[in-house]
């Protein structure tokens, strides 16, 4: 897998964390540099860690699925991208009221929730034999940067582009899934 593909995958994975970061910027009364660093570190750290977990889990059964691994990678990326698209087009019936984005447990829960997709991508990377350290570092850095920025953007611009980011991320992941499938067929 080349750098551009890993970069685009990272961008797609970071969109959930970016959207939540924008939401945190909207809900925090006064955003500080410390807030943005902490939120970016939580999201970037988990986005770095989860692909590693998925990759190592995939090692245990990679040899059994080598003949159809590209279909697994395509399926996982398409499901994740499709889920992002579905969620972006859903109407938000209720606003999250009273969420304290400075609370450790809230940040931990959100970081885990937004990085589950990265776990699945790590599993996919394992079956297509993508070196994981470089990919995980890129995923973590891009997520940190987008989340860090998202906090400030959310505090300044609100809900203007939260949905669009998720839609772009979904299409990017589905596109990468097609690319992997076409390379192996």
Tab-separated table of C-alpha atoms in Angstrom:
chain	number	residue	atom	x	y	z
A	1	UNK	CA	0.000	0.000	0.000
A	2	UNK	CA	1.500	3.337	-1.026
A	3	UNK	CA	1.785	6.533	1.013
A	4	UNK	CA	-1.117	8.275	-0.747
A	5	UNK	CA	-3.478	5.393	0.018
A	6	UNK	CA	-2.418	5.327	3.667
A	7	UNK	CA	-2.786	9.125	3.827
A	8	UNK	CA	-6.297	9.022	2.361
A	9	UNK	CA	-7.269	6.145	4.652
A	10	UNK	CA	-5.979	8.179	7.596
A	11	UNK	CA	-7.991	11.172	6.480
A	12	UNK	CA	-11.145	9.057	6.162
A	13	UNK	CA	-10.635	7.481	9.584
A	14	UNK	CA	-10.022	10.854	11.197
A	15	UNK	CA	-13.367	12.289	10.075
A	16	UNK	CA	-15.346	10.845	13.006
A	17	UNK	CA	-12.828	12.271	15.475
A	18	UNK	CA	-12.814	15.566	13.574
A	19	UNK	CA	-16.612	15.782	13.722
A	20	UNK	CA	-16.614	15.076	17.469
A	21	UNK	CA	-13.844	17.643	17.946
A	22	UNK	CA	-15.903	20.239	16.121
A	23	UNK	CA	-18.782	19.332	18.436
A	24	UNK	CA	-16.550	19.748	21.453
A	25	UNK	CA	-15.487	23.181	20.209
A	26	UNK	CA	-19.138	24.106	19.843
A	27	UNK	CA	-20.036	22.995	23.355
A	28	UNK	CA	-17.064	24.253	25.334
A	29	UNK	CA	-17.722	27.743	26.644
A	30	UNK	CA	-14.155	28.947	26.173
A	31	UNK	CA	-11.732	26.857	24.159
A	32	UNK	CA	-8.102	26.898	25.269
A	33	UNK	CA	-4.937	25.582	23.642
A	34	UNK	CA	-4.791	22.979	26.420
A	35	UNK	CA	-8.305	21.752	25.520
A	36	UNK	CA	-7.350	21.316	21.863
A	37	UNK	CA	-4.112	19.509	22.724
A	38	UNK	CA	-5.825	17.118	25.140
A	39	UNK	CA	-8.697	16.328	22.777
A	40	UNK	CA	-6.316	15.919	19.826
A	41	UNK	CA	-4.050	13.661	21.872
A	42	UNK	CA	-6.900	11.407	23.005
A	43	UNK	CA	-8.296	10.984	19.504
A	44	UNK	CA	-4.915	10.769	17.769
A	45	UNK	CA	-3.573	8.365	20.385
A	46	UNK	CA	-6.470	5.960	20.071
A	47	UNK	CA	-6.433	6.206	16.268
A	48	UNK	CA	-2.737	5.235	16.460
A	49	UNK	CA	-3.288	2.382	18.912
A	50	UNK	CA	-6.389	0.688	17.477
A	51	UNK	CA	-4.943	-0.211	14.035
A	52	UNK	CA	-2.063	-1.903	15.872
A	53	UNK	CA	-4.529	-4.007	17.860
A	54	UNK	CA	-6.453	-4.914	14.692
A	55	UNK	CA	-3.267	-5.703	12.775
A	56	UNK	CA	-1.923	-8.049	15.448
A	57	UNK	CA	-5.319	-9.745	15.767
A	58	UNK	CA	-5.305	-10.294	12.011
A	59	UNK	CA	-1.934	-12.075	12.144
A	60	UNK	CA	-3.540	-15.052	13.830
A	61	UNK	CA	-5.679	-15.972	10.830
A	62	UNK	CA	-4.071	-14.171	7.878
A	63	UNK	CA	-2.728	-17.397	6.319
A	64	UNK	CA	-6.251	-18.852	6.117
A	65	UNK	CA	-7.723	-15.940	4.182
A	66	UNK	CA	-4.930	-14.909	1.825
A	67	UNK	CA	-6.917	-15.980	-1.272
A	68	UNK	CA	-9.803	-13.590	-0.525
A	69	UNK	CA	-8.166	-10.963	1.709
A	70	UNK	CA	-8.806	-8.174	-0.805
A	71	UNK	CA	-12.533	-8.853	-0.535
A	72	UNK	CA	-12.298	-8.557	3.256
A	73	UNK	CA	-10.425	-5.245	3.017
A	74	UNK	CA	-12.952	-3.991	0.446
A	75	UNK	CA	-15.869	-5.112	2.612
A	76	UNK	CA	-14.523	-3.577	5.823
A	77	UNK	CA	-13.688	-0.234	4.204
A	78	UNK	CA	-17.018	-0.142	2.370
A	79	UNK	CA	-18.971	-0.916	5.540
A	80	UNK	CA	-17.093	1.719	7.525
A	81	UNK	CA	-17.450	4.302	4.737
A	82	UNK	CA	-21.104	3.430	4.253
A	83	UNK	CA	-21.731	3.776	7.981
A	84	UNK	CA	-20.139	7.217	7.919
A	85	UNK	CA	-22.340	8.256	4.980
A	86	UNK	CA	-25.464	6.891	6.651
A	87	UNK	CA	-24.708	8.709	9.904
A	88	UNK	CA	-23.933	11.961	8.061
A	89	UNK	CA	-27.299	11.933	6.320
A	90	UNK	CA	-29.321	11.106	9.441
A	91	UNK	CA	-31.206	13.947	11.049
A	92	UNK	CA	-29.945	14.779	14.518
A	93	UNK	CA	-33.101	14.483	16.633
A	94	UNK	CA	-31.441	15.576	19.833
A	95	UNK	CA	-28.494	17.695	20.710
A	96	UNK	CA	-25.936	16.447	23.199
A	97	UNK	CA	-26.634	18.679	26.139
A	98	UNK	CA	-24.318	18.875	29.098
A	99	UNK	CA	-21.451	16.837	27.642
A	100	UNK	CA	-18.277	17.864	29.412
A	101	UNK	CA	-15.498	17.401	26.880
A	102	UNK	CA	-12.943	18.155	29.587
A	103	UNK	CA	-13.994	15.059	31.563
A	104	UNK	CA	-11.521	12.155	31.312
A	105	UNK	CA	-14.253	9.501	31.051
A	106	UNK	CA	-16.100	11.402	28.338
A	107	UNK	CA	-12.893	11.803	26.327
A	108	UNK	CA	-11.960	8.159	26.818
A	109	UNK	CA	-15.400	6.975	25.712
A	110	UNK	CA	-15.406	9.234	22.656
A	111	UNK	CA	-11.841	8.283	21.709
A	112	UNK	CA	-12.697	4.585	21.842
A	113	UNK	CA	-15.957	5.082	19.941
A	114	UNK	CA	-14.323	7.080	17.148
A	115	UNK	CA	-11.428	4.628	16.793
A	116	UNK	CA	-13.370	1.363	16.409
A	117	UNK	CA	-13.203	1.858	12.638
A	118	UNK	CA	-9.406	2.124	12.914
A	119	UNK	CA	-9.380	-1.294	14.587
A	120	UNK	CA	-11.184	-2.781	11.576
A	121	UNK	CA	-8.813	-1.011	9.181
A	122	UNK	CA	-5.840	-2.419	11.105
A	123	UNK	CA	-7.333	-5.874	10.642
A	124	UNK	CA	-7.676	-5.168	6.920
A	125	UNK	CA	-4.085	-3.914	6.747
A	126	UNK	CA	-2.963	-7.160	8.342
A	127	UNK	CA	-4.645	-9.361	5.767
A	128	UNK	CA	-3.188	-7.381	2.857
A	129	UNK	CA	0.236	-7.308	4.558
A	130	UNK	CA	0.559	-3.537	4.942
A	131	UNK	CA	3.364	-2.522	7.325
A	132	UNK	CA	1.489	-1.252	10.354
A	133	UNK	CA	3.870	1.046	12.225
A	134	UNK	CA	4.119	3.648	9.465
A	135	UNK	CA	0.370	3.448	8.790
A	136	UNK	CA	-0.526	3.759	12.495
A	137	UNK	CA	1.791	6.745	12.967
A	138	UNK	CA	0.301	8.524	9.948
A	139	UNK	CA	-3.240	7.758	11.124
A	140	UNK	CA	-2.442	9.047	14.606
A	141	UNK	CA	-0.763	12.252	13.418
A	142	UNK	CA	-3.477	13.145	10.925
A	143	UNK	CA	-6.190	12.457	13.496
A	144	UNK	CA	-4.373	14.577	16.077
A	145	UNK	CA	-3.993	17.492	13.658
A	146	UNK	CA	-7.587	17.354	12.445
A	147	UNK	CA	-8.989	16.930	15.966
A	148	UNK	CA	-6.824	19.740	17.329
A	149	UNK	CA	-8.014	22.008	14.507
A	150	UNK	CA	-11.602	20.800	14.842
A	151	UNK	CA	-11.855	22.072	18.411
A	152	UNK	CA	-11.001	25.609	17.302
A	153	UNK	CA	-13.060	25.412	14.113
A	154	UNK	CA	-16.067	24.224	16.108
A	155	UNK	CA	-15.779	27.107	18.512
A	156	UNK	CA	-15.604	29.603	15.621
A	157	UNK	CA	-17.852	28.192	12.908
A	158	UNK	CA	-20.219	25.762	14.612
A	159	UNK	CA	-22.113	23.216	12.552
A	160	UNK	CA	-21.270	24.621	9.112
A	161	UNK	CA	-19.168	21.700	7.864
A	162	UNK	CA	-19.498	18.839	10.357
A	163	UNK	CA	-21.682	16.714	8.032
A	164	UNK	CA	-19.630	17.442	4.930
A	165	UNK	CA	-16.459	16.162	6.635
A	166	UNK	CA	-18.151	12.876	7.475
A	167	UNK	CA	-19.497	12.498	3.908
A	168	UNK	CA	-16.065	13.111	2.379
A	169	UNK	CA	-14.486	10.619	4.799
A	170	UNK	CA	-17.064	7.965	3.916
A	171	UNK	CA	-16.502	8.331	0.181
A	172	UNK	CA	-12.713	8.254	0.643
A	173	UNK	CA	-12.851	4.955	2.562
A	174	UNK	CA	-15.192	3.343	0.027
A	175	UNK	CA	-12.926	4.536	-2.809
A	176	UNK	CA	-9.875	3.007	-1.152
A	177	UNK	CA	-11.777	-0.259	-0.721
A	178	UNK	CA	-12.489	-0.302	-4.470
A	179	UNK	CA	-8.837	0.486	-5.216
A	180	UNK	CA	-7.636	-2.469	-3.116
A	181	UNK	CA	-10.176	-4.764	-4.761
A	182	UNK	CA	-9.209	-3.695	-8.279
A	183	UNK	CA	-5.486	-4.118	-7.548
A	184	UNK	CA	-6.049	-7.751	-6.540
A	185	UNK	CA	-8.470	-8.808	-9.282
